[in-house]
Coordinates of C-alpha atoms and ligand atoms in Angstrom, one line a residue:
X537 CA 92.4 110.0 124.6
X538 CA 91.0 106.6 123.5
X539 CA 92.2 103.5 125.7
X540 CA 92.5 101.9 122.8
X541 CA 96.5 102.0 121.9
X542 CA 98.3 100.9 119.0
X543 CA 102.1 101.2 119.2
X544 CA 104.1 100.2 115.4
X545 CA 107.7 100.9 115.3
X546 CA 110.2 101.0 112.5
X547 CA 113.8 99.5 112.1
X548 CA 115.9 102.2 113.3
X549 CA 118.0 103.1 110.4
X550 CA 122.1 102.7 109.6
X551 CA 122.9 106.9 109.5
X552 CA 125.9 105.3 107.1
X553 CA 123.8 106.8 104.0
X554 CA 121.1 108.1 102.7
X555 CA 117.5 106.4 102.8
X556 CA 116.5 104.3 99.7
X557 CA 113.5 102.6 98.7
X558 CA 114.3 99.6 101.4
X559 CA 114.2 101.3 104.1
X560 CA 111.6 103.9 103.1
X561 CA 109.1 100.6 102.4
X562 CA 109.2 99.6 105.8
X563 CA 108.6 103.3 107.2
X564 CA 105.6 103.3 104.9
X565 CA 104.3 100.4 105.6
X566 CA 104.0 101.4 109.3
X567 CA 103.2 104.3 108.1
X568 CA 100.0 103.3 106.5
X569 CA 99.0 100.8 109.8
X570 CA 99.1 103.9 112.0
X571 CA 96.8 105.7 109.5
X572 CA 94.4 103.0 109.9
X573 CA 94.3 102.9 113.3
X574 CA 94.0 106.2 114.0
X575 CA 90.8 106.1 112.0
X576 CA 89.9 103.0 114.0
X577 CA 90.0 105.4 116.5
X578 CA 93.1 104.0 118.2
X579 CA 95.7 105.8 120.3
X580 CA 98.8 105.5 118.2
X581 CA 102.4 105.9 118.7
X582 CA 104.1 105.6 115.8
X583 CA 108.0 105.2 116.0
X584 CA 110.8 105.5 113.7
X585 CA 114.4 106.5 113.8
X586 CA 118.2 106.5 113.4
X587 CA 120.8 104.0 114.8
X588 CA 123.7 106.3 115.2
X589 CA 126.7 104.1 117.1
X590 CA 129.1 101.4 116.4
X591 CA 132.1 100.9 114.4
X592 CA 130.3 101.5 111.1
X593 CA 128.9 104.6 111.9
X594 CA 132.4 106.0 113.2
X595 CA 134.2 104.4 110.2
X596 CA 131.6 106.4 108.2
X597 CA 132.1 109.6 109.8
X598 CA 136.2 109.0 109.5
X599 CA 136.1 108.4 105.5
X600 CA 133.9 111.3 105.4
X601 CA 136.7 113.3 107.4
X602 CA 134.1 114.5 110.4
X603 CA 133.6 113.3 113.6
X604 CA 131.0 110.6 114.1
X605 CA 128.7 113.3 116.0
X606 CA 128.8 115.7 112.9
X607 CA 128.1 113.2 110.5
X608 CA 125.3 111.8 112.3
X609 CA 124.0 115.6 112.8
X610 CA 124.4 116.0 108.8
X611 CA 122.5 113.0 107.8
X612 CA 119.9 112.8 110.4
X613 CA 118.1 115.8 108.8
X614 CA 118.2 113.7 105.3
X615 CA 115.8 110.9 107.1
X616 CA 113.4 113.4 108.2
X617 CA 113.5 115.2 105.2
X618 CA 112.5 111.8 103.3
X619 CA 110.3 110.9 105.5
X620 CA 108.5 114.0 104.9
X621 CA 108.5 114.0 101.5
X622 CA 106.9 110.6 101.9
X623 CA 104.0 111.8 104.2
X624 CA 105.4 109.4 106.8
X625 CA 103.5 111.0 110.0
X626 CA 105.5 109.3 112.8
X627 CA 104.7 110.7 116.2
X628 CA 108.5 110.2 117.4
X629 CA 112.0 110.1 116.2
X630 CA 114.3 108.7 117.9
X631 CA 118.1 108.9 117.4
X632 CA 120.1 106.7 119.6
X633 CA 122.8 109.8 120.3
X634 CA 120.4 111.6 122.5
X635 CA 120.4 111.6 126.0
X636 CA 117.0 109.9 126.3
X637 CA 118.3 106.8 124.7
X638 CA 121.5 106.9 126.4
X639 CA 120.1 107.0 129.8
X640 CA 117.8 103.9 128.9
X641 CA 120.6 102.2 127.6
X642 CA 122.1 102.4 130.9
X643 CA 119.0 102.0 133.1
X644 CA 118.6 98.6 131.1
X645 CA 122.1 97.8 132.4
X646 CA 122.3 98.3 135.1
X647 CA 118.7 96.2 135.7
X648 CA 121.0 92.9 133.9
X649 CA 123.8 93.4 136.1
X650 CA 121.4 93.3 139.3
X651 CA 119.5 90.8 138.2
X652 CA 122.8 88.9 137.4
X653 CA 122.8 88.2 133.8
X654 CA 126.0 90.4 133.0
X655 CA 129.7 88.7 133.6
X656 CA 133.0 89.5 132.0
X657 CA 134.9 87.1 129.5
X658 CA 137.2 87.5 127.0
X659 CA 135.7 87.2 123.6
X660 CA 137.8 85.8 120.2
X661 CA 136.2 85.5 117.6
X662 CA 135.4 87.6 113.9
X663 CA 133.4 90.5 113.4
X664 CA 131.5 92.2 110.6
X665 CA 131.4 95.7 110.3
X666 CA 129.1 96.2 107.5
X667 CA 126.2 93.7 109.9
X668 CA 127.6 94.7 113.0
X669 CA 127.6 90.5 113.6
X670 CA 129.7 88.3 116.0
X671 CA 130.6 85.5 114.0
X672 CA 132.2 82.5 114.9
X673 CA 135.5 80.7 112.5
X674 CA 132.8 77.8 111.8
X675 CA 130.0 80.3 110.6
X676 CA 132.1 82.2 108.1
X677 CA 131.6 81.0 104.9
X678 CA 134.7 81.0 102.5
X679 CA 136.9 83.5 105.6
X680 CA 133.8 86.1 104.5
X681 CA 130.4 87.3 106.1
X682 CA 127.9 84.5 105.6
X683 CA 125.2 87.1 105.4
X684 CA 126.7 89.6 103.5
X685 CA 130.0 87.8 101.8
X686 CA 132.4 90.5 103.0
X687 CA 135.5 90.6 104.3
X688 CA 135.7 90.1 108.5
X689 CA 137.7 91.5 111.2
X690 CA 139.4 89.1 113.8
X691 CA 138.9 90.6 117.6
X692 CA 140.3 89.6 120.4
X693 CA 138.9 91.8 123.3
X694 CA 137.6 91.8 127.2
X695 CA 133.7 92.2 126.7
X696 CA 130.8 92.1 128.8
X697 CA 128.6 89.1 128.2
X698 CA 124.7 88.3 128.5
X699 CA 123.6 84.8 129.5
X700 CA 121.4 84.3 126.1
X701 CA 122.4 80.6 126.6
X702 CA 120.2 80.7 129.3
X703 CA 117.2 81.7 127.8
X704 CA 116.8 79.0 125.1
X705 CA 113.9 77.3 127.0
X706 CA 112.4 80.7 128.4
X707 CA 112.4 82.1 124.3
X708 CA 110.4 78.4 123.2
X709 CA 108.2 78.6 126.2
X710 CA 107.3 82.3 124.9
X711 CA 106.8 81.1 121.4
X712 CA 104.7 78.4 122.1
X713 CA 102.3 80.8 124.8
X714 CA 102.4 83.7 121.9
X715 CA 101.6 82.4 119.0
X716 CA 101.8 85.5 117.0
X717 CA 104.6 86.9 118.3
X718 CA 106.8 86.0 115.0
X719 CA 104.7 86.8 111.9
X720 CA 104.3 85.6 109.3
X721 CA 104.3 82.0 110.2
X722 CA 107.9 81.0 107.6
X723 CA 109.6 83.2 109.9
X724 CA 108.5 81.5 112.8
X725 CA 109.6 78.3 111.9
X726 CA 113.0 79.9 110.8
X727 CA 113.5 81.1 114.5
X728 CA 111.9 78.2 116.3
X729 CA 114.6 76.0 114.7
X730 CA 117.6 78.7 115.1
X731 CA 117.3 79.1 119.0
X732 CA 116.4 74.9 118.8
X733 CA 119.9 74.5 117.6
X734 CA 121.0 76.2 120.8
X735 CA 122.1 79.6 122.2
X736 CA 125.9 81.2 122.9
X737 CA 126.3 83.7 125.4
X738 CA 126.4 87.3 123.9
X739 CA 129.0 89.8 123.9
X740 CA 127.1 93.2 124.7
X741 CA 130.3 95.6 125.2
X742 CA 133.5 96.2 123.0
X743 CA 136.3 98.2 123.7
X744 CA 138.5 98.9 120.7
X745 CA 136.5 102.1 119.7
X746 CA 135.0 104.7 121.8
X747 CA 131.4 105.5 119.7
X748 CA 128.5 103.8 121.5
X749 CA 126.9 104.2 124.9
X750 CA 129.4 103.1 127.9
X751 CA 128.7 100.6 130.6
X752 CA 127.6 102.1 133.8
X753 CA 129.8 99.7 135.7
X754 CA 132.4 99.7 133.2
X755 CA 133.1 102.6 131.6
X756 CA 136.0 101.7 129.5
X757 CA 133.3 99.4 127.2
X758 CA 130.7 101.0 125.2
X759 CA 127.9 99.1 124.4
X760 CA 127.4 96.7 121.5
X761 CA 125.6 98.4 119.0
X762 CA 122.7 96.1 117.9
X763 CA 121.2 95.8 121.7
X764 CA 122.1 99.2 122.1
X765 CA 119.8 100.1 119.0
X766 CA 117.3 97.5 119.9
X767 CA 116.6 99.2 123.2
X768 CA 115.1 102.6 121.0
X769 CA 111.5 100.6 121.1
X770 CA 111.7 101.5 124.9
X771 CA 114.0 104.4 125.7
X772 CA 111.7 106.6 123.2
X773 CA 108.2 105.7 125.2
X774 CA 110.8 106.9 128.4
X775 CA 111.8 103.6 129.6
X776 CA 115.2 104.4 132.0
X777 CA 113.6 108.1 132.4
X778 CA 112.0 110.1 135.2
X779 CA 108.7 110.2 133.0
X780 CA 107.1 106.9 131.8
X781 CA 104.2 107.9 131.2
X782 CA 104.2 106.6 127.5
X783 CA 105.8 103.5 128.2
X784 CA 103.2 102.4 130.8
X785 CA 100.4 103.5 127.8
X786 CA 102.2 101.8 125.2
X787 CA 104.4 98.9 125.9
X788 CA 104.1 96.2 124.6
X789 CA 104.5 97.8 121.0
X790 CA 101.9 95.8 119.1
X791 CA 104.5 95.5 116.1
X792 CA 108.1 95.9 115.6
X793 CA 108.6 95.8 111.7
X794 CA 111.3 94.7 110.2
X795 CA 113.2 93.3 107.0
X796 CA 113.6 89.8 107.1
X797 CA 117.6 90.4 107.2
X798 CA 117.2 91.1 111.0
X799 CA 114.6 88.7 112.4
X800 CA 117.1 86.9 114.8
X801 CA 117.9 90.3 116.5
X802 CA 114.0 90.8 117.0
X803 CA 112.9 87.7 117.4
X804 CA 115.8 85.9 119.6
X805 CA 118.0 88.5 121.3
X806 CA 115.0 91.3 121.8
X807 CA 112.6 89.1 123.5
X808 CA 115.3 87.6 125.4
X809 CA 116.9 90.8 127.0
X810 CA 113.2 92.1 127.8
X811 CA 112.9 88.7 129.4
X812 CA 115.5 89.0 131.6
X813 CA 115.1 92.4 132.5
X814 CA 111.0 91.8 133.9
X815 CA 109.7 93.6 131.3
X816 CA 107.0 92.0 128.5
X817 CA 108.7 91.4 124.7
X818 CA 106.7 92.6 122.1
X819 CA 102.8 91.7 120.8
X820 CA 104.7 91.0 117.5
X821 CA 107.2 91.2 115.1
X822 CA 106.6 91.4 111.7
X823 CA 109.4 90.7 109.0
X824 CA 108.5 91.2 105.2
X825 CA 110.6 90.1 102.6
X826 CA 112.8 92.2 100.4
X827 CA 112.5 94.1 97.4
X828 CA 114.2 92.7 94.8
X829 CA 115.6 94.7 91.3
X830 CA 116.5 91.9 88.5
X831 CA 116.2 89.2 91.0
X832 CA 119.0 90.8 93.2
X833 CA 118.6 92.0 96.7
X834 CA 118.6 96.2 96.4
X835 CA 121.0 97.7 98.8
X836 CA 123.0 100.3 99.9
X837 CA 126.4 98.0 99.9
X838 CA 125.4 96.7 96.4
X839 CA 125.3 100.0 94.6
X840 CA 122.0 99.1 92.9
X841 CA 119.4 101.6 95.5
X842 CA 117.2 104.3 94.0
X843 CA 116.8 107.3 95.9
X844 CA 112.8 107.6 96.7
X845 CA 113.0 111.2 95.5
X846 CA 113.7 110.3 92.0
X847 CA 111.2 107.9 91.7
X848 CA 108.7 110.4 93.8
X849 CA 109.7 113.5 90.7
X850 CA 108.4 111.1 88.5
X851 CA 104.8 109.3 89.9
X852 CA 103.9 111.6 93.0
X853 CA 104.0 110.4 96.7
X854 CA 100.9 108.5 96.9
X855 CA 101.7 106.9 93.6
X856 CA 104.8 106.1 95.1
X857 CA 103.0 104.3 98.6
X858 CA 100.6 102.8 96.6
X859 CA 102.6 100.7 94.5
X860 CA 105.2 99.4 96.9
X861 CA 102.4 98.4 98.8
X862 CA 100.1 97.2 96.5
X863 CA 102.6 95.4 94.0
X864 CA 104.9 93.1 97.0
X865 CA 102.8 91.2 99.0
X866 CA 103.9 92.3 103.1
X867 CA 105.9 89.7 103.9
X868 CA 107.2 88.0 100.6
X869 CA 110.0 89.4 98.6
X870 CA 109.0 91.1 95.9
X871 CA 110.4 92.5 92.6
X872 CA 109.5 95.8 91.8
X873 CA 110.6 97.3 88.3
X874 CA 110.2 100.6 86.4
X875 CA 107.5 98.8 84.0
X876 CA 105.4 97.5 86.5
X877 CA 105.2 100.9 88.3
X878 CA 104.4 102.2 85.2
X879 CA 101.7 99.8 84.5
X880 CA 100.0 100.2 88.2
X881 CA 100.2 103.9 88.1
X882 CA 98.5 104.3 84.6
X883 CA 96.0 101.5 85.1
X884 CA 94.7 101.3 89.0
X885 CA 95.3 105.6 89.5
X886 CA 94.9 107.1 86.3
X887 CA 92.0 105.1 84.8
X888 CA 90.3 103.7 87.6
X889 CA 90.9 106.3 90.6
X890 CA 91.7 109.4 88.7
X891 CA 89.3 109.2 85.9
X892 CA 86.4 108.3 88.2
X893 CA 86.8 111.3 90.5
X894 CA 87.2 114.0 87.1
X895 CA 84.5 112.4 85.5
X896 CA 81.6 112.3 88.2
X897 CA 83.0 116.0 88.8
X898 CA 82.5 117.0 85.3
X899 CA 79.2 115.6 85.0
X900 CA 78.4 117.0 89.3
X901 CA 79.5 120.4 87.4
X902 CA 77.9 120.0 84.5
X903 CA 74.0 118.6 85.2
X904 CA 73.9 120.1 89.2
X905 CA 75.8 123.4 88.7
X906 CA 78.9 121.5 91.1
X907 CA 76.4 120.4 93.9
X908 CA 75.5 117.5 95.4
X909 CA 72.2 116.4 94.2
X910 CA 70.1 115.0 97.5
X911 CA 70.1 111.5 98.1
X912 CA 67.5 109.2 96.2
X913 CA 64.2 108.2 97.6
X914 CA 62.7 105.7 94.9
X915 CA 63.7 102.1 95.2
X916 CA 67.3 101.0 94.3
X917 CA 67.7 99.3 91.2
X918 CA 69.5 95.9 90.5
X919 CA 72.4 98.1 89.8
X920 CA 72.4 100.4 92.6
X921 CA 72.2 97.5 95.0
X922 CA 75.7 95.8 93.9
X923 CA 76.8 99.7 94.3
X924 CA 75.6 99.4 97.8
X925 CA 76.6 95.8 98.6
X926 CA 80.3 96.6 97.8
X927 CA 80.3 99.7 100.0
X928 CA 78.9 98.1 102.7
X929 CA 81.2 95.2 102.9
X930 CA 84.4 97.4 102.5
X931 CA 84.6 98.0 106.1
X932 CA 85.1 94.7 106.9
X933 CA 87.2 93.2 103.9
X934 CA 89.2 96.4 104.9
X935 CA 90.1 95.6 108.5
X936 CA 90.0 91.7 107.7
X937 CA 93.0 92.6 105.6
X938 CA 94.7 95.0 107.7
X939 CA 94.5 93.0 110.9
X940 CA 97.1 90.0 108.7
X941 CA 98.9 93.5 107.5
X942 CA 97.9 92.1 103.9
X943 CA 97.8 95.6 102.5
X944 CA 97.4 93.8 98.5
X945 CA 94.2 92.9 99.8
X946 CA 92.6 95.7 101.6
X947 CA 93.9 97.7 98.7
X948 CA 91.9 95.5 96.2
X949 CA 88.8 95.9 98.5
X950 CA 89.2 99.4 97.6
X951 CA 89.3 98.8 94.2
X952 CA 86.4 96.6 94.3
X953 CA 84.4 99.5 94.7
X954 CA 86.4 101.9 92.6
X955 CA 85.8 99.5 89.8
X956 CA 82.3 99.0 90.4
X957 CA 81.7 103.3 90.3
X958 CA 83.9 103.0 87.0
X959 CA 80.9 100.0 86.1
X960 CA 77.9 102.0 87.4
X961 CA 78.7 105.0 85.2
X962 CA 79.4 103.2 82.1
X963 CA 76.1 101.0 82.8
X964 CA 73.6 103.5 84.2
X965 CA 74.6 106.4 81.3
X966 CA 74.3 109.5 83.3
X967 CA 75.2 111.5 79.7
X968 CA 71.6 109.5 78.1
X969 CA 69.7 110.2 81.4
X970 CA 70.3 113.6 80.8
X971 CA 69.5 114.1 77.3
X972 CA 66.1 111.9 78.0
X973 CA 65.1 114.1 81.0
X974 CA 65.2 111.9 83.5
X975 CA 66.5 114.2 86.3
X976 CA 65.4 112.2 89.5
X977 CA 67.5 109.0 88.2
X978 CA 70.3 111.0 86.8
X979 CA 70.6 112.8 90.5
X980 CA 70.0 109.3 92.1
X981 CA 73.3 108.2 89.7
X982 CA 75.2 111.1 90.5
X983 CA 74.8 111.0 94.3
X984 CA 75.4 107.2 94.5
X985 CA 78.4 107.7 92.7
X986 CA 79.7 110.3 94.5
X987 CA 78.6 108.8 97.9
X988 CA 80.4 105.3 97.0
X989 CA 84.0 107.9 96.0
X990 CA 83.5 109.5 99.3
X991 CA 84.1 105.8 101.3
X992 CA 86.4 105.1 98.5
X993 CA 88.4 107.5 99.5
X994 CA 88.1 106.6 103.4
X995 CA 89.6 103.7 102.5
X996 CA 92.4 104.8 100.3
X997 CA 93.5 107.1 102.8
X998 CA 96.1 105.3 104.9
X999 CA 97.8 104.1 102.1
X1000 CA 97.2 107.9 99.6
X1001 CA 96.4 110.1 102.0
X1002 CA 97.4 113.1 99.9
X1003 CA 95.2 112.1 97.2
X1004 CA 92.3 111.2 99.5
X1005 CA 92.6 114.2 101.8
X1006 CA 92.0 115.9 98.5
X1007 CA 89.2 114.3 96.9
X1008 CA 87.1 115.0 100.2
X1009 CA 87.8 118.8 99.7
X1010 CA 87.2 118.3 96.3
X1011 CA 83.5 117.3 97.3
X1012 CA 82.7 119.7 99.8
X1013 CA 83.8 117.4 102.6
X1014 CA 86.1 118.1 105.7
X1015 CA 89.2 117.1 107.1
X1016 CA 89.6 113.2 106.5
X1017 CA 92.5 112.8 108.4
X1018 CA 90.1 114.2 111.4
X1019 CA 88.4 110.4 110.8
X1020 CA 88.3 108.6 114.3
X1021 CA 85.4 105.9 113.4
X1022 CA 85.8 104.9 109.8
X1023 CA 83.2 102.1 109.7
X1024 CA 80.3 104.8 110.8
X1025 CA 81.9 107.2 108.9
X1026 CA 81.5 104.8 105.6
X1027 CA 78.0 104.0 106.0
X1028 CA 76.0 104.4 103.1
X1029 CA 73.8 107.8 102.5
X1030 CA 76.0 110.4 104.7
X1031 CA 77.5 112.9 101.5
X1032 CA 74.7 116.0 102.2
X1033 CA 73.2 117.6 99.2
X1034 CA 74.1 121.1 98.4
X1035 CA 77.9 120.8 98.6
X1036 CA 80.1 122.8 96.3
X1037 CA 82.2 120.8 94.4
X1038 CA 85.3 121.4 92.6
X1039 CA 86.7 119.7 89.6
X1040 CA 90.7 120.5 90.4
X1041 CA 93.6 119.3 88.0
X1042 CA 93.3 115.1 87.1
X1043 CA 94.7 113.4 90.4
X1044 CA 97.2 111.3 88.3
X1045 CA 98.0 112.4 84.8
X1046 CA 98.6 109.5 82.3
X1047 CA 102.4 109.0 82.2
X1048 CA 103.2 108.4 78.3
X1049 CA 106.7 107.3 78.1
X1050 CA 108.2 104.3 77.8
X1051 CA 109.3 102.8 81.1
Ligands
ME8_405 O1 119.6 96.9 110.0 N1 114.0 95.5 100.8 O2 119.6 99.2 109.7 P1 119.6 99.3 108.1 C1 113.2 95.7 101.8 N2 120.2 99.6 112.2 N3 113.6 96.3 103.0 C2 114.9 96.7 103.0 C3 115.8 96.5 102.0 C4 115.3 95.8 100.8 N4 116.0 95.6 99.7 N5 117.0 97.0 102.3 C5 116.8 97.4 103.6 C6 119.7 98.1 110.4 N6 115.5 97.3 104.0 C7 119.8 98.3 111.9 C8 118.4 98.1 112.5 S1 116.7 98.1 114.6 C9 116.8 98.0 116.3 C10 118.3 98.3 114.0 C11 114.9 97.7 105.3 O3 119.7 100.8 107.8 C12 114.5 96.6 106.2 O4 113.5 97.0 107.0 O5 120.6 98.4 107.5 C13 115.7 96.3 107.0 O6 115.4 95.5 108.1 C14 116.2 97.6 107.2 O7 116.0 98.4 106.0 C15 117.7 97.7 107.6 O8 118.1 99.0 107.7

């Protein structure tokens, strides 16, 4: 096992409804960082999962006539399923119902409690379901949510309280010695002058509904759902359990993702119960914008989500990955529209990817009998040199990118070099090279484009790896996802001559109609 580890978790998601195309562009994201590193030879633990307690979850379960169990148990399946469908290869799932969680949960109380940061108090104050948010009278904006604008709930309850107050110096003495631990930098400022304006205790417990994990010392309260779902980061590496194994290898998680909607949760309360509790917050959390249809926020609440699956029937998974994460910069909201996924798909896959791979196939087919002609030995030409420069600075535009999660740019180093093959074929005329007889250079043209789609497709591959996975089989090659070293593996002159290759179906037939 490499000692190098990379650990990237997800939001764990609301089991209220189904996934849409919010929540699935954060589990891709990730998604596509633990592809990477685990061809940058990392140890990666990628985590995603559900957040299955509170008072929304039970009121779900209750309009949908089942118990809150059974309705968890019914959707749960629908997030894998999804998840599949999206090639999202997470190497845990956590949901906060199982027993691992649940005995974390209480480990991590009963370390606050003996550390003293737990007392009893009586909380008054408003609630909203829907955000599962304290708020107080003066925060409510018009009597409603001031995040979400809906209607709250006035409780009056015995809770459980955690000193937060106490950690507002401890949180801007952590900010200031880690840098990086909000990212990107807007965000940082957002929370630097939020914990600034000064901290209130937190209720953790409530006890007007049963659904949530109970205090060890208190049985009666369950606990408050947001820092029982924060705690999944640690419970699912074993934290609370006899084997920790995984959390000693892992923790800190070198990103917690999230949506921009839930940055003070991750970057105010999370740090500051780790803090408390001896243990290290996070390397970084990472909060990207949100996707936005007609300028309006897409949601679940709002009625105006897609389903991924119907988008998926249409453009293909890797379609799919690609534009989310090529068209909305990571970290800036973004508006994404039927047109503009149109407009990607049929410009950057079908004519640039797609059309590159069928036609260097055709012409592999139709001038080497479909194998790999051996690699050149005359001189490059002016040509074949700008072939090789852009190959050979991939690697590193590639990471450059990745390391700033700037996925629009690593994918555009991609492209440099997809565009350049697209280039090389158009000037270097493999077609006239053949008719004049000129078999060394046509071979030499042939093998350096089909070297430079081979590390084309190296790179493509966190973000398509269904298309890429099948482009190397297409040219003879092995198993890409077995990749641990991708920089060696892209240097320049490895594709061996003599491999069969196969000219398949077009990776991404033209899509005619209108948006
Ligand atoms: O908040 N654009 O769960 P949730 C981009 N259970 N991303 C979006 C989005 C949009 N329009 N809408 C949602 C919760 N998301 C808690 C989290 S974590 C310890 C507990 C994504 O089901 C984004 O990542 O409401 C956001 O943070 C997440 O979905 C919220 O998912």
């Amino acid at each position: 096992m490499s000692d190098k580890t990379f650990y990237v978790t997800t939001p764990i998601y609301y089991v209220n409804a189904e996934p849409h195309l919010g929540t699935a562009y954060t589990t891709i994201a990730a998604d596509a960082i633990a592809r990477y590193r685990r061809m940058t030879g990392h140890d990666v633990m990628f985590l995603t999962g559900l957040d299955e307690h509170g008072q929304k979850i039970a009121q779900a379960a209750e309009d949908n006539g089942m118990s809150p169990q059974e309705w968890v148990d019914a959707i749960a399946p629908k997030f894998k399923a999804a998840w599949d469908m999206l090639g999202v290869s997470y190497d845990d799932f956590i949901r906060t119902t199982e027993p691992r969680h649940k005995k974390g949960v209480q480990a991590f109380w009963t370390e606050l409690y003996d550390r003293g940061f737990l007392y009893q108090g009586n909380y008054e104050g408003w609630y909203c379901v829907p955000d599962e948010t304290y708020w107080t009278e003066e925060q409510l904006e018009d009597g409603k949510c001031p995040q979400c604008s809906r209607d709250v709930q006035f409780i009056k309850e015995d809770n459980w309280f955690f000193k937060l107050s106490e950690f507002q110096q401890p949180l801007l003495d952590f900010y200031e010695s880690h840098p990086d631990f909000v990212q990107p930098e807007t965000r940082r400022n957002e929370v630097l002058s939020f914990v600034k304006g000064g901290l209130r205790d937190l209720s953790i417990s409530r006890t007007n509904f049963t659904w949530g994990v109970p205090l060890p010392f208190a049985e009666d309260h369950v606990t408050y759902v947001w820092i029982d779902a924060l705690l999944n980061y640690i419970t699912a590496l074993g934290y609370g359990g006899e084997d920790h194994e995984r959390f000693d290898r892992y923790w800190p998680a070198d990103y917690n993702f999230v949506g921009k909607d839930i940055i003070r949760f991750h970057c105010v309360i999370w740090p500051a119960m780790l803090l408390a509790a001896g243990i290290a917050p996070p390397k970084s959390v990472f909060a990207h914008g949100f996707l936005l249809t007609k300028g309006e926020k897409m949601s679940k609440s709002k009625g105006n989500a897609q389903t991924p699956a119907s988008l998926v029937e249409r453009f293909g998974v890797d379609a799919y990955r690609y534009y989310f994460m090529r068209d909305v910069q990571f970290g800036q909201d973004g508006s994404i529209s039927m047109e503009s996924m149109v407009q990607r798909y049929n410009g950057d896959l079908a004519n640039d990817w797609g059309n590159l791979v069928s036609r260097l196939l055709n012409m592999t087919e139709k001038y080497f009998d479909g194998l790999t002609p051996a690699a050149p030995t005359a001189e490059p030409t002016d040509a074949d040199a700008t072939l090789l420069a852009i190959a050979g600075v991939l690697p590193e535009k590639y990471e450059a990118a990745m390391v700033r999660l700037d996925y629009v740019s690593a994918l555009e180093a991609a492209w440099d070099l997809i565009k350049e093959c697209n280039r090389y074929i158009e000037t270097q005329a493999p077609w006239t090279l053949a008719k004049e007889g000129d078999d060394a250079r046509l071979a030499a043209v042939i093998y350096n484009t089909l070297e430079a789609v081979r590390i084309s497709a190296l790179f493509t591959a966190p973000v398509m790896p269904n298309t890429s996975a099948d482009v190397w089989t297409r040219l003879g090659l092995g198993d890409i996802t077995a990749v641990t070293d991708i920089a060696a593996v892209a240097e320049w002159g490895q594709l061996p001559a003599g491999l069969r290759v196969s000219k398949g179906e077009p990776l991404y037939p033209r899509i005619y109609e209108e948006a």
